[in-house]
PDB file of C-alpha atoms in Angstrom:
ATOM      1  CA  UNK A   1      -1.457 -49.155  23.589  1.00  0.00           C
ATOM      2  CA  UNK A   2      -2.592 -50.079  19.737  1.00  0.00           C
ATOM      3  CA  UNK A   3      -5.750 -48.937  20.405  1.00  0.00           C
ATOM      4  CA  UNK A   4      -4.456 -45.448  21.445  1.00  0.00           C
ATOM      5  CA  UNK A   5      -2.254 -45.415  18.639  1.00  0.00           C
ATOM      6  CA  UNK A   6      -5.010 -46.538  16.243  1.00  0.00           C
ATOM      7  CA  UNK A   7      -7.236 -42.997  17.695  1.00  0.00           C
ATOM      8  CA  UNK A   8      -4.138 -41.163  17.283  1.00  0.00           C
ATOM      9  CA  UNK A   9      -3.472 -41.455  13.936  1.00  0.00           C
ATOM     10  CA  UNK A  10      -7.392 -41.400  13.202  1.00  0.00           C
ATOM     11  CA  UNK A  11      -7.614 -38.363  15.242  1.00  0.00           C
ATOM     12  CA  UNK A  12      -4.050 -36.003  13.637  1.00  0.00           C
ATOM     13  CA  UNK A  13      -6.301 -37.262   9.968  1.00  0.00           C
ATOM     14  CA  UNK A  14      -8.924 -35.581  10.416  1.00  0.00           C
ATOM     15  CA  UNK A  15      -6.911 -32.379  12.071  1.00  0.00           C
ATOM     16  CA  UNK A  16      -4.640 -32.542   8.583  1.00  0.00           C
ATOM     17  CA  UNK A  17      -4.878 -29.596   6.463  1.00  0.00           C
ATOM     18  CA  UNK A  18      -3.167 -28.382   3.584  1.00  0.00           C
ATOM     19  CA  UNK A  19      -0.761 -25.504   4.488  1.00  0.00           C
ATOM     20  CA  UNK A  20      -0.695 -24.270   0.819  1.00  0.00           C
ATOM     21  CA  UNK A  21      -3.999 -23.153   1.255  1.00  0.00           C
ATOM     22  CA  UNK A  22      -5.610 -19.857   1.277  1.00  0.00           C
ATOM     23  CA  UNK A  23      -6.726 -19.299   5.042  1.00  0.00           C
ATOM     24  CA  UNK A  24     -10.814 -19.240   4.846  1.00  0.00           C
ATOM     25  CA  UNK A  25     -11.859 -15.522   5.016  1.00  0.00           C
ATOM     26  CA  UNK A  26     -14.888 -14.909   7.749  1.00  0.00           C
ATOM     27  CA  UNK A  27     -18.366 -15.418   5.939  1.00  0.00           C
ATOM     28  CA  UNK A  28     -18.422 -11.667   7.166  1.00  0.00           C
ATOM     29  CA  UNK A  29     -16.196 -10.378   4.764  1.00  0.00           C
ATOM     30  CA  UNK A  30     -18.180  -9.354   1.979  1.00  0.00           C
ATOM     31  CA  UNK A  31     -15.108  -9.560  -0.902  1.00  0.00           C
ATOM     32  CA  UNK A  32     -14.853  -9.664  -4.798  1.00  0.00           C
ATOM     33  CA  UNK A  33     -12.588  -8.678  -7.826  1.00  0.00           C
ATOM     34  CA  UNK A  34     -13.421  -6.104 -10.406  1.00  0.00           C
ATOM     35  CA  UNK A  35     -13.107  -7.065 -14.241  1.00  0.00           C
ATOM     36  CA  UNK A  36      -9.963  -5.167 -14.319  1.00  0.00           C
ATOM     37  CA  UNK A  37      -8.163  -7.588 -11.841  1.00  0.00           C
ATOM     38  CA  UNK A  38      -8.495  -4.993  -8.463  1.00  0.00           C
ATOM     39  CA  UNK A  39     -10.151  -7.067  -5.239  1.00  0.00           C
ATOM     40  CA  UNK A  40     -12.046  -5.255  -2.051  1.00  0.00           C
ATOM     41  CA  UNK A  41     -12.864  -6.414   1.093  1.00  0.00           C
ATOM     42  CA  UNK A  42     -15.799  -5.415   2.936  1.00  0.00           C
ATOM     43  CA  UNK A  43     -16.837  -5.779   6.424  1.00  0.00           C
ATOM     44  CA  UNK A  44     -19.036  -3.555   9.004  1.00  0.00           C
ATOM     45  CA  UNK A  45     -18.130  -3.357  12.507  1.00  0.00           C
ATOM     46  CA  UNK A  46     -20.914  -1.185  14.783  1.00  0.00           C
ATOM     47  CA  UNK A  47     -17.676  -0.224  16.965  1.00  0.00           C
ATOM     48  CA  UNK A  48     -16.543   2.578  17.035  1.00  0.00           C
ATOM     49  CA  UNK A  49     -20.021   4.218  15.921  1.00  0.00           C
ATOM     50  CA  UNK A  50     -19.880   6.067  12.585  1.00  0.00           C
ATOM     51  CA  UNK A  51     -16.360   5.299  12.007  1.00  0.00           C
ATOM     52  CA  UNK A  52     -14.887   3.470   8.990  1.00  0.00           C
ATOM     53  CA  UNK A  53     -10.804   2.217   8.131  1.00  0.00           C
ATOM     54  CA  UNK A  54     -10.206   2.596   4.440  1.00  0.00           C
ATOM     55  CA  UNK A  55      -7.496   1.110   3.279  1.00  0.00           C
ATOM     56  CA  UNK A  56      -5.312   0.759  -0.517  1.00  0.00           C
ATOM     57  CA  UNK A  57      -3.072  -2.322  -0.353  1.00  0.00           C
ATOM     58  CA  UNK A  58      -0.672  -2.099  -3.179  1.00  0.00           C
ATOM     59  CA  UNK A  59       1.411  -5.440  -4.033  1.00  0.00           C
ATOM     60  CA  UNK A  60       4.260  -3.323  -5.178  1.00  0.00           C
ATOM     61  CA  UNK A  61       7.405  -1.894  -2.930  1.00  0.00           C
ATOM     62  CA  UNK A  62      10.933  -1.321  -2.188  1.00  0.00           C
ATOM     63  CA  UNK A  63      11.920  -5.088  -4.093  1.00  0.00           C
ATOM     64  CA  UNK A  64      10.434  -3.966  -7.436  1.00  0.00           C
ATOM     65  CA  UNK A  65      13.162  -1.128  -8.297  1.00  0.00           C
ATOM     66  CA  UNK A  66      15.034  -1.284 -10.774  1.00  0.00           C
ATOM     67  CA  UNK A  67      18.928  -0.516  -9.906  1.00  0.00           C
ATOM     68  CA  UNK A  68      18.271   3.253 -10.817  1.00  0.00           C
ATOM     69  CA  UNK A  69      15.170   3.355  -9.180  1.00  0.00           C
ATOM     70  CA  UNK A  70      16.130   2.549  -5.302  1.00  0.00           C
ATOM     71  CA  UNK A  71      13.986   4.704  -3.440  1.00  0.00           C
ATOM     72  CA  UNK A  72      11.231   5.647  -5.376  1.00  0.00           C
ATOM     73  CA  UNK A  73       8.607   3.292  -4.484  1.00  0.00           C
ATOM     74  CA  UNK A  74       8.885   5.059  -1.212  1.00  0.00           C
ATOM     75  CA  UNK A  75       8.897   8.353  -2.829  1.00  0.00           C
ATOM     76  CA  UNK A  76       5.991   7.584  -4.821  1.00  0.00           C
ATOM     77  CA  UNK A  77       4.077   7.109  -1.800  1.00  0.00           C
ATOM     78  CA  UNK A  78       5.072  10.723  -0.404  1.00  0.00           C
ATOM     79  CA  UNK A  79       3.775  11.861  -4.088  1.00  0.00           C
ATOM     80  CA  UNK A  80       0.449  10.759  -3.675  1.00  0.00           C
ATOM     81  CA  UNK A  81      -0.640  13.691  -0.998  1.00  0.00           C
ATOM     82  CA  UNK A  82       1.298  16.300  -3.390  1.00  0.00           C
ATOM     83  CA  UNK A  83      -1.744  16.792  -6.171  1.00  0.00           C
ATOM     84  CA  UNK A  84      -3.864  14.398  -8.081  1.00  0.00           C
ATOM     85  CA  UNK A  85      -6.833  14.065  -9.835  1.00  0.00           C
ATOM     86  CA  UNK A  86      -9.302  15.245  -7.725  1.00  0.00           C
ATOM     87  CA  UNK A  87      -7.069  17.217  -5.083  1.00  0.00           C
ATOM     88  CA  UNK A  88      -4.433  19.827  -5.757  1.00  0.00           C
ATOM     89  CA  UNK A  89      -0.986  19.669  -3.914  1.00  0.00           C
ATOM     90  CA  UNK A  90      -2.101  19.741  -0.112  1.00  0.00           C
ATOM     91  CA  UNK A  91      -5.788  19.716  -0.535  1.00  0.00           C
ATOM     92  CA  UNK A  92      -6.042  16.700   0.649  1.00  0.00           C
ATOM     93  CA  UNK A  93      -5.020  16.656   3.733  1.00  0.00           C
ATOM     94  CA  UNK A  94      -6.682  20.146   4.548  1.00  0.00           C
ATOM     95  CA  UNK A  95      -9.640  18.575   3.626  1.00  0.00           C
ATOM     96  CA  UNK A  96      -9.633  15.559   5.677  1.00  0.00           C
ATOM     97  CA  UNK A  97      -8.615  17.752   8.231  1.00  0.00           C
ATOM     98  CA  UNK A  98     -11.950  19.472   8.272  1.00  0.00           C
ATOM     99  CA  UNK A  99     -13.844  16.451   8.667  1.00  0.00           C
ATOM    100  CA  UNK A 100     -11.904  15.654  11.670  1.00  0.00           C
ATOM    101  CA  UNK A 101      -9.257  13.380  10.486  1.00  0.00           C
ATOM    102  CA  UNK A 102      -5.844  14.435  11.039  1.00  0.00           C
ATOM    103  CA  UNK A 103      -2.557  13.742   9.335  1.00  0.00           C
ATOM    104  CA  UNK A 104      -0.814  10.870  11.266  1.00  0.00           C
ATOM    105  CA  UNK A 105      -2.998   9.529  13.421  1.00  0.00           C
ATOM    106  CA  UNK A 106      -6.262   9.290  10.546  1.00  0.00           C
ATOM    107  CA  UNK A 107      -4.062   9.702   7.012  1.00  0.00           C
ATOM    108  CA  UNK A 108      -1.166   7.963   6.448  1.00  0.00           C
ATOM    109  CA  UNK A 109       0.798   5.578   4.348  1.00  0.00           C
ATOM    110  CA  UNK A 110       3.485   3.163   4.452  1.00  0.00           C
ATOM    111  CA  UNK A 111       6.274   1.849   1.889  1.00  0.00           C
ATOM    112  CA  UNK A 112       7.408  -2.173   2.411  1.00  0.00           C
ATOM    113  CA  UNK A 113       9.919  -4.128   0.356  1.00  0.00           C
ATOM    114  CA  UNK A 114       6.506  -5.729  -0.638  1.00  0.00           C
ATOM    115  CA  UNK A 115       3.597  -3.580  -0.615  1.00  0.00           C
ATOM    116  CA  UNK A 116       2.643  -0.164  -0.150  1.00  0.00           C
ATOM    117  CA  UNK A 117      -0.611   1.007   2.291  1.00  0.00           C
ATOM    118  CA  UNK A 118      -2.182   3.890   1.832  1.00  0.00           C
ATOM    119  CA  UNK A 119      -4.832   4.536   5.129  1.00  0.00           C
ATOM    120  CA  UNK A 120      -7.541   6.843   6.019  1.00  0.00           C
ATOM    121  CA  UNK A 121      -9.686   7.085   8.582  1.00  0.00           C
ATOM    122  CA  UNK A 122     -13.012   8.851   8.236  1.00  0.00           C
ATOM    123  CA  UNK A 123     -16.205   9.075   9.706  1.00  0.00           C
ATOM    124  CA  UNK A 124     -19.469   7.818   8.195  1.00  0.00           C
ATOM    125  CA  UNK A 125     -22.418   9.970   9.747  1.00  0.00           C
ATOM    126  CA  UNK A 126     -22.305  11.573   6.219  1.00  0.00           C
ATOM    127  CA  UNK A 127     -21.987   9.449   2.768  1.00  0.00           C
ATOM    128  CA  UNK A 128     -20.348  12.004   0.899  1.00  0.00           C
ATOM    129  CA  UNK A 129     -17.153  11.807   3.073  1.00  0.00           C
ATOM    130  CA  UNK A 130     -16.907   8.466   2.564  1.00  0.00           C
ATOM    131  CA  UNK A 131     -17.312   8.855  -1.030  1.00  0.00           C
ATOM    132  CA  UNK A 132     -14.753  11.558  -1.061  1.00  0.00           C
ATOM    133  CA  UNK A 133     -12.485   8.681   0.810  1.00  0.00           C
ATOM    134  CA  UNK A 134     -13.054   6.724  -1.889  1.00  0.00           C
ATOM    135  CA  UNK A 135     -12.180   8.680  -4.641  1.00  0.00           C
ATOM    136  CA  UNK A 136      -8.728   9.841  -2.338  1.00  0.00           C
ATOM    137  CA  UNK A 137      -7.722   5.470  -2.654  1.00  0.00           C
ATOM    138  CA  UNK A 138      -8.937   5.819  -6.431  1.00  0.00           C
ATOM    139  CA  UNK A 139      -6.521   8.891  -7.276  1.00  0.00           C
ATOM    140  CA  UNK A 140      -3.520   7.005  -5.075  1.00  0.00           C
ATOM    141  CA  UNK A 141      -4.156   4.019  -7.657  1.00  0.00           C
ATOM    142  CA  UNK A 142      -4.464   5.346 -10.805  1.00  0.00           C
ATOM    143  CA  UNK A 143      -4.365   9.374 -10.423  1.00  0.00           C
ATOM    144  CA  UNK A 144      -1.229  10.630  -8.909  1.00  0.00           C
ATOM    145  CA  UNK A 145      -0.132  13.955 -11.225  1.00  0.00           C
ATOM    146  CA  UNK A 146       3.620  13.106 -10.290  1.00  0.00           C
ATOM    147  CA  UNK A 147       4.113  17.160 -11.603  1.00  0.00           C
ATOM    148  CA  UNK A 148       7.837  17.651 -11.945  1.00  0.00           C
ATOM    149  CA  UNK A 149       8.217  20.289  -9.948  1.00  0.00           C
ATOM    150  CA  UNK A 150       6.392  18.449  -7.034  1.00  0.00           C
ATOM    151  CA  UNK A 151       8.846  15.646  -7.590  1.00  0.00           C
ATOM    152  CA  UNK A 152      11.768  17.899  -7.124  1.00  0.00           C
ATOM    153  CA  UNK A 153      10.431  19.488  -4.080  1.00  0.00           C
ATOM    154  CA  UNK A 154       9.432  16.158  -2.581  1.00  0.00           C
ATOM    155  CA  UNK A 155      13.297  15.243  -3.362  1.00  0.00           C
ATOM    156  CA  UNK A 156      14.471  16.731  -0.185  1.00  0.00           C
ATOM    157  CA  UNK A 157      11.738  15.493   2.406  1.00  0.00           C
ATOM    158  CA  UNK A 158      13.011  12.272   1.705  1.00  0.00           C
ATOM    159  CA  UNK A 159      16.625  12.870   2.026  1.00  0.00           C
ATOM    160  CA  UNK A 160      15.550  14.835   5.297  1.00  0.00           C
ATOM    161  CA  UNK A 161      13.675  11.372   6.685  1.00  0.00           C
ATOM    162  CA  UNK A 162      16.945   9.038   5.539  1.00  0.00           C
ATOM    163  CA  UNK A 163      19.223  11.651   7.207  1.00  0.00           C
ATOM    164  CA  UNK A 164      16.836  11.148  10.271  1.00  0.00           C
ATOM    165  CA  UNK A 165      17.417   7.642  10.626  1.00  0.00           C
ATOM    166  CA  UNK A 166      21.406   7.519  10.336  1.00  0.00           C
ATOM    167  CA  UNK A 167      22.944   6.003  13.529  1.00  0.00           C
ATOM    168  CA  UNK A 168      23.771   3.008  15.493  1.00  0.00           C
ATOM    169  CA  UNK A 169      19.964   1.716  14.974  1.00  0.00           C
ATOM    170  CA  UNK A 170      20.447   1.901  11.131  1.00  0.00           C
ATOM    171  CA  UNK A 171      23.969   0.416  11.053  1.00  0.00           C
ATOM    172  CA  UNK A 172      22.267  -2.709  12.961  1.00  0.00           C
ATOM    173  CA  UNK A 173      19.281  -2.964  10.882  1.00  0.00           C
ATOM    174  CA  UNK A 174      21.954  -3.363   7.636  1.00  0.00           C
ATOM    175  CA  UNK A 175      23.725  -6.142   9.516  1.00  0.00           C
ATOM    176  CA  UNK A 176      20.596  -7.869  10.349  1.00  0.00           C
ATOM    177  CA  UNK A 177      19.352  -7.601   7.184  1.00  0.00           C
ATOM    178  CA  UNK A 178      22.361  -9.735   5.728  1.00  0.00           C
ATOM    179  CA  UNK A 179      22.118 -12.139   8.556  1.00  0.00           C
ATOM    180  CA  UNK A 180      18.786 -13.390   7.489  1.00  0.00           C
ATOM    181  CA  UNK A 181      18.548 -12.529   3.883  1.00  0.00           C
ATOM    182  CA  UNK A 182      21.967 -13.127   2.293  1.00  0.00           C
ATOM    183  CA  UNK A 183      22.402 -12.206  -1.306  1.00  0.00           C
ATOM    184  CA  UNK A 184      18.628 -11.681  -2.195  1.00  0.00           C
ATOM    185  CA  UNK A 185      17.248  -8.638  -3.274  1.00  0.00           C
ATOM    186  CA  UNK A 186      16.040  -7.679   0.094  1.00  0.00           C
ATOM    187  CA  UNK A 187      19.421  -6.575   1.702  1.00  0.00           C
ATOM    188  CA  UNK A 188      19.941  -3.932  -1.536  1.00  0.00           C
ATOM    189  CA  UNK A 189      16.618  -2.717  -1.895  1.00  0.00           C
ATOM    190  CA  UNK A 190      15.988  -0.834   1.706  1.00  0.00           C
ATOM    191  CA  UNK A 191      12.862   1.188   1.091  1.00  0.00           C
ATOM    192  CA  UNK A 192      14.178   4.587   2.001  1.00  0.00           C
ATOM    193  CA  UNK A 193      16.771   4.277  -0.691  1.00  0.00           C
ATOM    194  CA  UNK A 194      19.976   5.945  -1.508  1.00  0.00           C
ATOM    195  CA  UNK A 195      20.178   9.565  -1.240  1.00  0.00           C
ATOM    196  CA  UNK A 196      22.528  10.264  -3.911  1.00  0.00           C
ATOM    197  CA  UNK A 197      19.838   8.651  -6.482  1.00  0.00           C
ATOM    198  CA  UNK A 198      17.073  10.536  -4.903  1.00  0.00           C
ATOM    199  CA  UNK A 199      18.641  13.728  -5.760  1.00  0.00           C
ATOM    200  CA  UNK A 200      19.018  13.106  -9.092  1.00  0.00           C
ATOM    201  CA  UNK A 201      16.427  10.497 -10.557  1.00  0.00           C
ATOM    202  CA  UNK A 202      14.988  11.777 -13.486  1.00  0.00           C
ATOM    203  CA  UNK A 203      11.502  12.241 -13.017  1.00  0.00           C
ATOM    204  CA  UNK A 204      10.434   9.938 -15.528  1.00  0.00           C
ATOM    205  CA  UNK A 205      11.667   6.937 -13.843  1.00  0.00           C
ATOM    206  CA  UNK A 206       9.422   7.615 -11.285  1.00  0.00           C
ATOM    207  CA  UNK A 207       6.238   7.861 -13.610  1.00  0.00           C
ATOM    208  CA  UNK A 208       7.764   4.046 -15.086  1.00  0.00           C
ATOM    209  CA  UNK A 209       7.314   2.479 -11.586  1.00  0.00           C
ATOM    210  CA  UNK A 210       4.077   3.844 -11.297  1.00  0.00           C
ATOM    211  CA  UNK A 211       2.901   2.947 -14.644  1.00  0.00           C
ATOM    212  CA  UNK A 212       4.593  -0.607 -14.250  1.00  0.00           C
ATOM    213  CA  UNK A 213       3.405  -1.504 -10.434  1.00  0.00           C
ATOM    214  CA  UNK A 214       0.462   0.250  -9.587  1.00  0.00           C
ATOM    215  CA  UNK A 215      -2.032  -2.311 -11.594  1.00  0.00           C
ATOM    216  CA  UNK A 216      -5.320  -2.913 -10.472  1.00  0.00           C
ATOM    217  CA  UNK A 217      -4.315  -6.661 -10.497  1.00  0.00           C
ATOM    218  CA  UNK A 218      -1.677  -5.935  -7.704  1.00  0.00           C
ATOM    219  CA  UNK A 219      -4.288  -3.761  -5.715  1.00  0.00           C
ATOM    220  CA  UNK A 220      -7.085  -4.763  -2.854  1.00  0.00           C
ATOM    221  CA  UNK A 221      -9.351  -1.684  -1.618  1.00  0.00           C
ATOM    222  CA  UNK A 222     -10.239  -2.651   2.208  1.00  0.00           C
ATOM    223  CA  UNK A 223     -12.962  -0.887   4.028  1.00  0.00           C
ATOM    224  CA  UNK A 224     -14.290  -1.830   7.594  1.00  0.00           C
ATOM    225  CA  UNK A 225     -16.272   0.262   9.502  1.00  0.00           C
ATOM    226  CA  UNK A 226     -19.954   1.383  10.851  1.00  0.00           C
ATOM    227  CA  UNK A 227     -21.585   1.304   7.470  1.00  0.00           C
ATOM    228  CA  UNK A 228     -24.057  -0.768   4.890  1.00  0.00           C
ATOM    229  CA  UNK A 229     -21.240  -3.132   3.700  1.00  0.00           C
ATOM    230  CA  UNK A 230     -23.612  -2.783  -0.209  1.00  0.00           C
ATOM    231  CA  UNK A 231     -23.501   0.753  -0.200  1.00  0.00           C
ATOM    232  CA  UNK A 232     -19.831   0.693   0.196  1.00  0.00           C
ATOM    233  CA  UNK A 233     -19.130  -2.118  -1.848  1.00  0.00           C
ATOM    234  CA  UNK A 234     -20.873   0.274  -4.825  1.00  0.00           C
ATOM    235  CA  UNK A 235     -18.927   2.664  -3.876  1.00  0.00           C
ATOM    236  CA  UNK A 236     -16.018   0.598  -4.281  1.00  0.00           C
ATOM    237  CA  UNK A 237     -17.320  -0.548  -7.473  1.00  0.00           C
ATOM    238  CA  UNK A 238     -18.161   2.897  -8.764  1.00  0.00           C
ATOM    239  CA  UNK A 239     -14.210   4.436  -7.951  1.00  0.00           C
ATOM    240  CA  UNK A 240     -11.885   2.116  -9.174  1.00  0.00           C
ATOM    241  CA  UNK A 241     -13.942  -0.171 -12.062  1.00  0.00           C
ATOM    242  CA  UNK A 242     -12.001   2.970 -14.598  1.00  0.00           C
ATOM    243  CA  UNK A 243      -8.930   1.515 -13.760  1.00  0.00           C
ATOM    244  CA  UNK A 244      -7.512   0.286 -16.628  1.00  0.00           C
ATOM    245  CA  UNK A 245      -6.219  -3.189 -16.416  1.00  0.00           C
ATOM    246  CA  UNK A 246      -2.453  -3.436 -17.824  1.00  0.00           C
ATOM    247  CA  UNK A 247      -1.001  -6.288 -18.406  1.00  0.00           C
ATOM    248  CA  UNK A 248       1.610  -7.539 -14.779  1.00  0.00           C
ATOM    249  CA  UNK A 249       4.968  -6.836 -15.173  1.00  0.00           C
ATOM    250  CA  UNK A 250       7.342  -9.576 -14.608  1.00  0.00           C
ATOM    251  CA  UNK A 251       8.836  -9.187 -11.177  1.00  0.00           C
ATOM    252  CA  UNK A 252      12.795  -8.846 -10.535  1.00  0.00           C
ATOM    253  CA  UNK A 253      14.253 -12.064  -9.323  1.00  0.00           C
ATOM    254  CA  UNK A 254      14.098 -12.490  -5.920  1.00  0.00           C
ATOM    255  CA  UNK A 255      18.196 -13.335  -5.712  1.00  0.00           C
ATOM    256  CA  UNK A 256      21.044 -11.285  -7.331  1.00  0.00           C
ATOM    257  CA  UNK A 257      22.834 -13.493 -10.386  1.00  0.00           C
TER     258      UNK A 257
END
C-alpha cells in the first residue's frame, strides 16, 4: 500500500501543471504581434479547398460603456458595413456578394460583453480577394467613417432588433443574468442596450468608444484557410502595421461602487 502511494504521488507530480498558464498554441499556428501592439494568427487547413475564415477579434464590448453609452459597442459593430475607408455605405457587402460570399452565412459580426468578431468568409483561388478581405478587417479596426447621417439611420435597425427580442425569453435571460452575476457590471451592460439611449446618443459618443477601444493592442487578426500561411501573414502585416498604437484605456471596474 506505501508503495502505491509512493507512485501516486510521483505519478499526479509529474501530471501537475500550472493553471495560470497560457494553453500552448499548436506549433501550426504561425502567430506574432505587430510593433503597434495588434497579434495574428495564422494557420492553413487544405479543407475545404480554396477556402479561407478571416476573422477581427476585438477585446472591447458591451462592459466597456460608459453609462451614456449602453448600446453602442453593439451599434458600432452594425456601423462598420455602413461606409469606410475603402467601401462606401453597402459596398461591401455587394461586393463580397459577387465573389460568392453572402451576408449571414459568409459576412457577419457579433457584439459580446467582452469582445466584438467581425467574420468573413472568402475564397482563395484568387489573391486579390483575399487581399480585399484584408483590407475589409483593416477598415473595421481603424477605418469606420461613423458619417452622422449613417449613425442616425442605423439608429432604428437596432431598436428594430431589441424590439425583436422582447418576450418571455428576454425577461428570463435578465433574471439569469442576476442569478449568476450579482451587482457587477455584467447584469447593466446587456449588449443590445437601451432603446431610449439609442435614439438619442449623440453621435460623438459613439466616435469616443471607437477611438478609446478599438486599439491595435486589444485586436488579434485570425486567418485559417487553404493558403501559403507567409503570403498571408504579409498580408496581415501589410493591412494593419498603419494602425496607430494609442495608448489602453483603463477599463471600467468590473463591480458597481
Amino acid at each position: 500500500a506505501y508503495c502505491l502511494f509512493v507512485l501516486l504521488v510521483i505519478a499526479s507530480g509529474a501530471v501537475a501543471q500550472d493553471l495560470s498558464a497560457p494553453l500552448p498554441l499548436s506549433p501550426a499556428i504561425r502567430t506574432g504581434t505587430l510593433p503597434n501592439g495588434l497579434s495574428f494568427f495564422v494557420r492553413r487547413n487544405a479543407q475545404p479547398e480554396k477556402r479561407a475564415a478571416l476573422r477581427l477579434v476585438v477585446k472591447a464590448g458591451s462592459i466597456d460603456e460608459a453609462d451614456d453609452q449602453r448600446g453602442l459597442a453593439h451599434l458600432l459593430e452594425h456601423m462598420a458595413f455602413n461606409g469606410s475607408t475603402h467601401f462606401k455605405s453597402g459596398e461591401l457587402v455587394t461586393y463580397l456578394e459577387t465573389i460568392g460570399a453572402r451576408f449571414g452565412p459568409d459576412v457577419n459580426a457579433y457584439t459580446s460583453y467582452d469582445e466584438t468578431v467581425y467574420m468573413l468568409e472568402v475564397p482563395t483561388d484568387k489573391p486579390e480577394i483575399v487581399g480585399r478581405g484584408f483590407e475589409a478587417l483593416s477598415d473595421f479596426a481603424g477605418g469606420i467613417a461613423l458619417d452622422t447621417g449613417e449613425i442616425d439611420r442605423e439608429r432604428g435597425v437596432v431598436i428594430e432588433e431589441w424590439r425583436g427580442r422582447q418576450g418571455v425569453g428576454s425577461r428570463m435571460e435578465s433574471a439569469q443574468m442576476k442569478a449568476l452575476f450579482g451587482d457587477s457590471r455584467y447584469v447593466n451592460r446587456v449588449p443590445i442596450g437601451l432603446p431610449d439611449l439609442i435614439k438619442a446618443f449623440p453621435a460623438d459618443r459613439l466616435r469616443d468608444f471607437y477611438r478609446e477601444h478599438y486599439t491595435p493592442d486589444r485586436m488579434a487578426v485570425v486567418a485559417v484557410g487553404d493558403f501559403d500561411p507567409a503570403a498571408v501573414e504579409a498580408l496581415i502585416r501589410e493591412h494593419f502595421s498603419g494602425l496607430a498604437a494609442r495608448p489602453p484605456v483603463e477599463r471600467l471596474p468590473a463591480a458597481i461602487p
